[in-house]
Amino acid sequence: MNIIEVENLTYSYDKNEKNAVDGVSFSVPEGKYVTLIGHNGSGKSTLAKLLSGLIANFEGKITIFGKEVKKNTIHEIRKKMGLVFQNPDNQFVGSTVRDDIAFGLENRQVKSEEMDPIIDTYSSKVGMKDFLDKSPENLSGGQKQRVAIAGVLAMHPELIIYDEATSMLDPVGKKEILDITFNLRNENPKLTVLSITHDVEEAYRSDYVLVMNAGKLVLQGTPQEVFAHQEELRSIRLDAPFFFSLKQALLNRGISIPDEIDTEAKLEDFLCR
Amino acid sequence: MPIEFSRLSFVYNPKSPFQSSALNDISLLLPEKQFIAIVGRTGSGKSTLIQQINALLSPTSGYVQIGDFINHPEKKPKRPKGLNDEEKAAFKKEERRIYQKHKSKDIKALRKRVGLVFQFPEYQLFEETVEKDVAFGPKNFGVKKEDAIRSAHEALLRVGLDESFFQRSPFELSGGEKRKVAIAGILATSPEILIVDEPTAGLDPAAAKETMELFTKIRDAGTTVILVTHDMDLVATYAQMVVVMENGRVEKTCAPSELFGQDLTQYSLQNPRIFDFALRLKQKGLTIDTEGIRSVNDLAEAIIRSKQNG
């Protein structure tokens, strides 16, 4: 079953300018971790806004959980969807971290006696349990992103959309949040994730990669398939993950590496043989 | 203009339920005209530290001296008990040196010399045109309008935005272009020290590289560049000196090459990918020389050299 289906989606902010999203079609199957990559201005963030119903008046069709996204369906759809944006300041409502996580739960009429254990679980998962009684304003950018993510995870969404949600985290923090998300997906094989990111290493770990350029979808496939197109990716200002760059650099220098060497660990063993 | 921190501590919201200690007894000398990276996990105190340098925050105790300006606590500390006359005199002399009264024009002068580009600076753009937005800084520091516009044009060209951008609205630009406008806004005031907080967050790899090369050029032109980041790949490629922060303290100050190659997980940091991979090859028995490696191509060549020798 497809959780997201997008057909021929087109949108422009201004009739006189070229389309920010231009005839895009793709689908995201249930239980998959899909990454969407592209350079600044490629249309990724516009696509995120379209999917979350923040922009209406588009052409084409978006279907999420089997329902077409429209004014009268978006609230129903959002109940099962968690959104985390790049700048968490735009998302805070509570005066403490605890209130902020509780806000979403209150909206879903979770009973107050059930709330504390949920808040404890998710704040400790993202490493922010010690900060529950602090004011979000006094947190660093990366800590705010952790809180925003905890708030979304606490609501047990069936679909998570990240729009550059870990851009302010340090590499270890970034990996932690990715591990948490991958673990949640492993615990709940129905959890679907669409992550809009610049982090090619995250794309390398995902199930499926979509690549956007100038509003169009230009490549899609498994990480192995997509990152084999290094020249094409470079021409649209995207890097390859470290593994692919190194493999290519070795190939260019006349070292022959068999195709079955497709992970960093295998490459280490191969080079040390 | 060097920057010297002396036993500086800082507490957010002291004596309130939200009290939290952010910087703890920092003593640190940052030399001038260098490319300096400040690294550490989120919440380690990096952003708080840099806000002391242009006096957006003032220390709770200790001080930081930037050229002839000293950023000190509002209240003078009590003189410790049991000092002899000589010590009392020395204490008084030091107190007089540190606790200069600042007029608002002194702080303004400091902020002209120390330019600070915050995280996501594009959220601070506000004027109708790119040119006006960039000229706002110098005008605010009392530069005549024509001169401010001229500095704005120069700064925009330096960040790679040509004439076609000058009269456009900053709000219709892409994220990467907006960030360049914001950086130009600081460059237009010709700071002697440029502090940039996570300047590549949210930028695609190509735009990130352009931005870092711009900072290198600015350093080459004689400006101190202080980069706050947790991207160790940037540190490996661009920085001359690295300051490692952890829990509000300075844990280590050294050259990047000295830092990489040891276990950085204690600081919640990772070695740059190239060093990380080279280290794992070493552990698996390949003798590989990591000295001077700065890119994937350097690594590939080091691997090939070690295979030929082995």
PDB file of N, CA, C and O in Angstrom, chain B residues 6-52:
ATOM      1  N   SER B   6      39.513  35.655  30.064  1.00  0.00           N
ATOM      2  CA  SER B   6      40.200  35.402  31.311  1.00  0.00           C
ATOM      3  C   SER B   6      39.193  34.954  32.374  1.00  0.00           C
ATOM      4  O   SER B   6      38.331  35.733  32.780  1.00  0.00           O
ATOM      5  N   ARG B   7      39.277  33.702  32.753  1.00  0.00           N
ATOM      6  CA  ARG B   7      38.444  33.092  33.794  1.00  0.00           C
ATOM      7  C   ARG B   7      36.981  33.487  33.674  1.00  0.00           C
ATOM      8  O   ARG B   7      36.320  33.810  34.669  1.00  0.00           O
ATOM      9  N   LEU B   8      36.486  33.464  32.457  1.00  0.00           N
ATOM     10  CA  LEU B   8      35.123  33.939  32.207  1.00  0.00           C
ATOM     11  C   LEU B   8      34.094  32.833  32.487  1.00  0.00           C
ATOM     12  O   LEU B   8      34.239  31.710  32.031  1.00  0.00           O
ATOM     13  N   SER B   9      33.070  33.199  33.277  1.00  0.00           N
ATOM     14  CA  SER B   9      31.937  32.297  33.483  1.00  0.00           C
ATOM     15  C   SER B   9      30.661  33.041  33.153  1.00  0.00           C
ATOM     16  O   SER B   9      30.600  34.265  33.256  1.00  0.00           O
ATOM     17  N   PHE B  10      29.635  32.273  32.753  1.00  0.00           N
ATOM     18  CA  PHE B  10      28.367  32.916  32.421  1.00  0.00           C
ATOM     19  C   PHE B  10      27.205  32.016  32.823  1.00  0.00           C
ATOM     20  O   PHE B  10      27.209  30.816  32.563  1.00  0.00           O
ATOM     21  N   VAL B  11      26.234  32.621  33.494  1.00  0.00           N
ATOM     22  CA  VAL B  11      25.034  31.898  33.926  1.00  0.00           C
ATOM     23  C   VAL B  11      23.825  32.561  33.281  1.00  0.00           C
ATOM     24  O   VAL B  11      23.677  33.783  33.351  1.00  0.00           O
ATOM     25  N   TYR B  12      22.984  31.753  32.619  1.00  0.00           N
ATOM     26  CA  TYR B  12      21.737  32.290  32.056  1.00  0.00           C
ATOM     27  C   TYR B  12      20.705  32.438  33.168  1.00  0.00           C
ATOM     28  O   TYR B  12      20.577  31.556  34.021  1.00  0.00           O
ATOM     29  N   ASN B  13      19.944  33.514  33.154  1.00  0.00           N
ATOM     30  CA  ASN B  13      18.865  33.763  34.111  1.00  0.00           C
ATOM     31  C   ASN B  13      19.260  33.462  35.553  1.00  0.00           C
ATOM     32  O   ASN B  13      18.644  32.625  36.209  1.00  0.00           O
ATOM     33  N   PRO B  14      20.322  34.112  36.073  1.00  0.00           N
ATOM     34  CA  PRO B  14      20.762  33.790  37.430  1.00  0.00           C
ATOM     35  C   PRO B  14      19.647  34.056  38.443  1.00  0.00           C
ATOM     36  O   PRO B  14      18.833  34.951  38.252  1.00  0.00           O
ATOM     37  N   LYS B  15      19.650  33.276  39.502  1.00  0.00           N
ATOM     38  CA  LYS B  15      18.693  33.415  40.598  1.00  0.00           C
ATOM     39  C   LYS B  15      17.246  33.337  40.130  1.00  0.00           C
ATOM     40  O   LYS B  15      16.383  34.041  40.647  1.00  0.00           O
ATOM     41  N   SER B  16      16.965  32.531  39.123  1.00  0.00           N
ATOM     42  CA  SER B  16      15.579  32.300  38.721  1.00  0.00           C
ATOM     43  C   SER B  16      15.429  30.794  38.544  1.00  0.00           C
ATOM     44  O   SER B  16      16.418  30.069  38.503  1.00  0.00           O
ATOM     45  N   PRO B  17      14.179  30.316  38.421  1.00  0.00           N
ATOM     46  CA  PRO B  17      14.008  28.859  38.246  1.00  0.00           C
ATOM     47  C   PRO B  17      14.664  28.355  36.959  1.00  0.00           C
ATOM     48  O   PRO B  17      14.919  27.161  36.817  1.00  0.00           O
ATOM     49  N   PHE B  18      14.922  29.250  36.016  1.00  0.00           N
ATOM     50  CA  PHE B  18      15.516  28.827  34.748  1.00  0.00           C
ATOM     51  C   PHE B  18      17.044  28.966  34.748  1.00  0.00           C
ATOM     52  O   PHE B  18      17.677  28.884  33.703  1.00  0.00           O
ATOM     53  N   GLN B  19      17.637  29.222  35.919  1.00  0.00           N
ATOM     54  CA  GLN B  19      19.083  29.418  35.995  1.00  0.00           C
ATOM     55  C   GLN B  19      19.831  28.232  35.379  1.00  0.00           C
ATOM     56  O   GLN B  19      19.537  27.078  35.669  1.00  0.00           O
ATOM     57  N   SER B  20      20.796  28.539  34.481  1.00  0.00           N
ATOM     58  CA  SER B  20      21.649  27.453  34.000  1.00  0.00           C
ATOM     59  C   SER B  20      23.014  28.000  33.632  1.00  0.00           C
ATOM     60  O   SER B  20      23.130  29.073  33.044  1.00  0.00           O
ATOM     61  N   SER B  21      24.026  27.247  34.031  1.00  0.00           N
ATOM     62  CA  SER B  21      25.392  27.698  33.801  1.00  0.00           C
ATOM     63  C   SER B  21      25.805  27.300  32.393  1.00  0.00           C
ATOM     64  O   SER B  21      25.709  26.144  32.008  1.00  0.00           O
ATOM     65  N   ALA B  22      26.252  28.268  31.582  1.00  0.00           N
ATOM     66  CA  ALA B  22      26.558  27.986  30.185  1.00  0.00           C
ATOM     67  C   ALA B  22      28.055  27.994  29.908  1.00  0.00           C
ATOM     68  O   ALA B  22      28.532  27.274  29.050  1.00  0.00           O
ATOM     69  N   LEU B  23      28.803  28.839  30.622  1.00  0.00           N
ATOM     70  CA  LEU B  23      30.254  28.897  30.435  1.00  0.00           C
ATOM     71  C   LEU B  23      30.915  28.841  31.802  1.00  0.00           C
ATOM     72  O   LEU B  23      30.458  29.464  32.758  1.00  0.00           O
ATOM     73  N   ASN B  24      32.001  28.099  31.853  1.00  0.00           N
ATOM     74  CA  ASN B  24      32.612  27.795  33.128  1.00  0.00           C
ATOM     75  C   ASN B  24      34.112  28.055  33.106  1.00  0.00           C
ATOM     76  O   ASN B  24      34.852  27.299  32.508  1.00  0.00           O
ATOM     77  N   ASP B  25      34.537  29.168  33.679  1.00  0.00           N
ATOM     78  CA  ASP B  25      35.959  29.425  33.892  1.00  0.00           C
ATOM     79  C   ASP B  25      36.775  29.285  32.603  1.00  0.00           C
ATOM     80  O   ASP B  25      37.712  28.494  32.518  1.00  0.00           O
ATOM     81  N   ILE B  26      36.399  30.103  31.598  1.00  0.00           N
ATOM     82  CA  ILE B  26      37.068  30.020  30.298  1.00  0.00           C
ATOM     83  C   ILE B  26      38.285  30.947  30.259  1.00  0.00           C
ATOM     84  O   ILE B  26      38.145  32.156  30.451  1.00  0.00           O
ATOM     85  N   SER B  27      39.464  30.401  30.017  1.00  0.00           N
ATOM     86  CA  SER B  27      40.642  31.211  29.724  1.00  0.00           C
ATOM     87  C   SER B  27      41.153  30.765  28.364  1.00  0.00           C
ATOM     88  O   SER B  27      41.397  29.575  28.152  1.00  0.00           O
ATOM     89  N   LEU B  28      41.300  31.707  27.448  1.00  0.00           N
ATOM     90  CA  LEU B  28      41.550  31.324  26.060  1.00  0.00           C
ATOM     91  C   LEU B  28      42.085  32.523  25.304  1.00  0.00           C
ATOM     92  O   LEU B  28      41.597  33.637  25.473  1.00  0.00           O
ATOM     93  N   LEU B  29      43.105  32.294  24.468  1.00  0.00           N
ATOM     94  CA  LEU B  29      43.623  33.373  23.624  1.00  0.00           C
ATOM     95  C   LEU B  29      43.376  33.020  22.161  1.00  0.00           C
ATOM     96  O   LEU B  29      43.824  31.980  21.685  1.00  0.00           O
ATOM     97  N   LEU B  30      42.649  33.894  21.466  1.00  0.00           N
ATOM     98  CA  LEU B  30      42.414  33.671  20.038  1.00  0.00           C
ATOM     99  C   LEU B  30      43.255  34.682  19.261  1.00  0.00           C
ATOM    100  O   LEU B  30      42.995  35.879  19.323  1.00  0.00           O
ATOM    101  N   PRO B  31      44.284  34.212  18.536  1.00  0.00           N
ATOM    102  CA  PRO B  31      45.173  35.140  17.830  1.00  0.00           C
ATOM    103  C   PRO B  31      44.464  35.800  16.644  1.00  0.00           C
ATOM    104  O   PRO B  31      43.454  35.300  16.166  1.00  0.00           O
ATOM    105  N   GLU B  32      45.026  36.909  16.156  1.00  0.00           N
ATOM    106  CA  GLU B  32      44.356  37.625  15.065  1.00  0.00           C
ATOM    107  C   GLU B  32      44.707  37.032  13.708  1.00  0.00           C
ATOM    108  O   GLU B  32      45.688  36.312  13.558  1.00  0.00           O
ATOM    109  N   LYS B  33      43.854  37.346  12.718  1.00  0.00           N
ATOM    110  CA  LYS B  33      44.067  37.000  11.310  1.00  0.00           C
ATOM    111  C   LYS B  33      44.219  35.507  11.047  1.00  0.00           C
ATOM    112  O   LYS B  33      44.926  35.090  10.122  1.00  0.00           O
ATOM    113  N   GLN B  34      43.573  34.706  11.892  1.00  0.00           N
ATOM    114  CA  GLN B  34      43.602  33.254  11.706  1.00  0.00           C
ATOM    115  C   GLN B  34      42.203  32.770  11.360  1.00  0.00           C
ATOM    116  O   GLN B  34      41.226  33.486  11.568  1.00  0.00           O
ATOM    117  N   PHE B  35      42.138  31.538  10.857  1.00  0.00           N
ATOM    118  CA  PHE B  35      40.856  30.869  10.648  1.00  0.00           C
ATOM    119  C   PHE B  35      40.691  29.908  11.819  1.00  0.00           C
ATOM    120  O   PHE B  35      41.377  28.896  11.881  1.00  0.00           O
ATOM    121  N   ILE B  36      39.821  30.276  12.762  1.00  0.00           N
ATOM    122  CA  ILE B  36      39.700  29.521  14.011  1.00  0.00           C
ATOM    123  C   ILE B  36      38.342  28.821  14.043  1.00  0.00           C
ATOM    124  O   ILE B  36      37.320  29.445  13.767  1.00  0.00           O
ATOM    125  N   ALA B  37      38.339  27.531  14.368  1.00  0.00           N
ATOM    126  CA  ALA B  37      37.071  26.811  14.488  1.00  0.00           C
ATOM    127  C   ALA B  37      36.775  26.551  15.953  1.00  0.00           C
ATOM    128  O   ALA B  37      37.671  26.176  16.717  1.00  0.00           O
ATOM    129  N   ILE B  38      35.534  26.784  16.368  1.00  0.00           N
ATOM    130  CA  ILE B  38      35.095  26.414  17.707  1.00  0.00           C
ATOM    131  C   ILE B  38      34.118  25.257  17.543  1.00  0.00           C
ATOM    132  O   ILE B  38      33.107  25.391  16.864  1.00  0.00           O
ATOM    133  N   VAL B  39      34.467  24.107  18.123  1.00  0.00           N
ATOM    134  CA  VAL B  39      33.639  22.915  17.924  1.00  0.00           C
ATOM    135  C   VAL B  39      33.169  22.376  19.268  1.00  0.00           C
ATOM    136  O   VAL B  39      33.712  22.712  20.317  1.00  0.00           O
ATOM    137  N   GLY B  40      32.161  21.520  19.216  1.00  0.00           N
ATOM    138  CA  GLY B  40      31.612  20.925  20.431  1.00  0.00           C
ATOM    139  C   GLY B  40      30.187  20.530  20.162  1.00  0.00           C
ATOM    140  O   GLY B  40      29.575  21.026  19.225  1.00  0.00           O
ATOM    141  N   ARG B  41      29.663  19.646  21.003  1.00  0.00           N
ATOM    142  CA  ARG B  41      28.301  19.157  20.758  1.00  0.00           C
ATOM    143  C   ARG B  41      27.289  20.285  20.939  1.00  0.00           C
ATOM    144  O   ARG B  41      27.624  21.336  21.487  1.00  0.00           O
ATOM    145  N   THR B  42      26.053  20.076  20.509  1.00  0.00           N
ATOM    146  CA  THR B  42      25.007  21.078  20.710  1.00  0.00           C
ATOM    147  C   THR B  42      24.841  21.301  22.208  1.00  0.00           C
ATOM    148  O   THR B  42      24.811  20.354  22.983  1.00  0.00           O
ATOM    149  N   GLY B  43      24.779  22.572  22.594  1.00  0.00           N
ATOM    150  CA  GLY B  43      24.611  22.883  24.006  1.00  0.00           C
ATOM    151  C   GLY B  43      25.915  22.914  24.788  1.00  0.00           C
ATOM    152  O   GLY B  43      25.902  23.030  26.009  1.00  0.00           O
ATOM    153  N   SER B  44      27.070  22.840  24.105  1.00  0.00           N
ATOM    154  CA  SER B  44      28.340  22.839  24.835  1.00  0.00           C
ATOM    155  C   SER B  44      28.791  24.248  25.193  1.00  0.00           C
ATOM    156  O   SER B  44      29.756  24.421  25.923  1.00  0.00           O
ATOM    157  N   GLY B  45      28.103  25.268  24.686  1.00  0.00           N
ATOM    158  CA  GLY B  45      28.430  26.643  25.053  1.00  0.00           C
ATOM    159  C   GLY B  45      29.050  27.462  23.932  1.00  0.00           C
ATOM    160  O   GLY B  45      29.439  28.611  24.146  1.00  0.00           O
ATOM    161  N   LYS B  46      29.132  26.897  22.728  1.00  0.00           N
ATOM    162  CA  LYS B  46      29.786  27.589  21.613  1.00  0.00           C
ATOM    163  C   LYS B  46      29.121  28.931  21.304  1.00  0.00           C
ATOM    164  O   LYS B  46      29.795  29.961  21.217  1.00  0.00           O
ATOM    165  N   SER B  47      27.796  28.908  21.146  1.00  0.00           N
ATOM    166  CA  SER B  47      27.099  30.139  20.760  1.00  0.00           C
ATOM    167  C   SER B  47      27.144  31.181  21.874  1.00  0.00           C
ATOM    168  O   SER B  47      27.258  32.377  21.611  1.00  0.00           O
ATOM    169  N   THR B  48      27.074  30.727  23.109  1.00  0.00           N
ATOM    170  CA  THR B  48      27.154  31.657  24.243  1.00  0.00           C
ATOM    171  C   THR B  48      28.534  32.318  24.277  1.00  0.00           C
ATOM    172  O   THR B  48      28.651  33.513  24.549  1.00  0.00           O
ATOM    173  N   LEU B  49      29.560  31.525  23.992  1.00  0.00           N
ATOM    174  CA  LEU B  49      30.932  32.043  24.006  1.00  0.00           C
ATOM    175  C   LEU B  49      31.107  33.191  23.007  1.00  0.00           C
ATOM    176  O   LEU B  49      31.647  34.249  23.346  1.00  0.00           O
ATOM    177  N   ILE B  50      30.616  32.989  21.782  1.00  0.00           N
ATOM    178  CA  ILE B  50      30.853  34.032  20.782  1.00  0.00           C
ATOM    179  C   ILE B  50      30.054  35.296  21.065  1.00  0.00           C
ATOM    180  O   ILE B  50      30.458  36.388  20.703  1.00  0.00           O
ATOM    181  N   GLN B  51      28.919  35.144  21.751  1.00  0.00           N
ATOM    182  CA  GLN B  51      28.134  36.347  22.064  1.00  0.00           C
ATOM    183  C   GLN B  51      28.813  37.216  23.116  1.00  0.00           C
ATOM    184  O   GLN B  51      28.458  38.375  23.292  1.00  0.00           O
ATOM    185  N   GLN B  52      29.798  36.652  23.818  1.00  0.00           N
ATOM    186  CA  GLN B  52      30.584  37.457  24.755  1.00  0.00           C
ATOM    187  C   GLN B  52      31.541  38.367  23.982  1.00  0.00           C
ATOM    188  O   GLN B  52      31.920  39.423  24.466  1.00  0.00           O
TER     189      GLN B  52
END
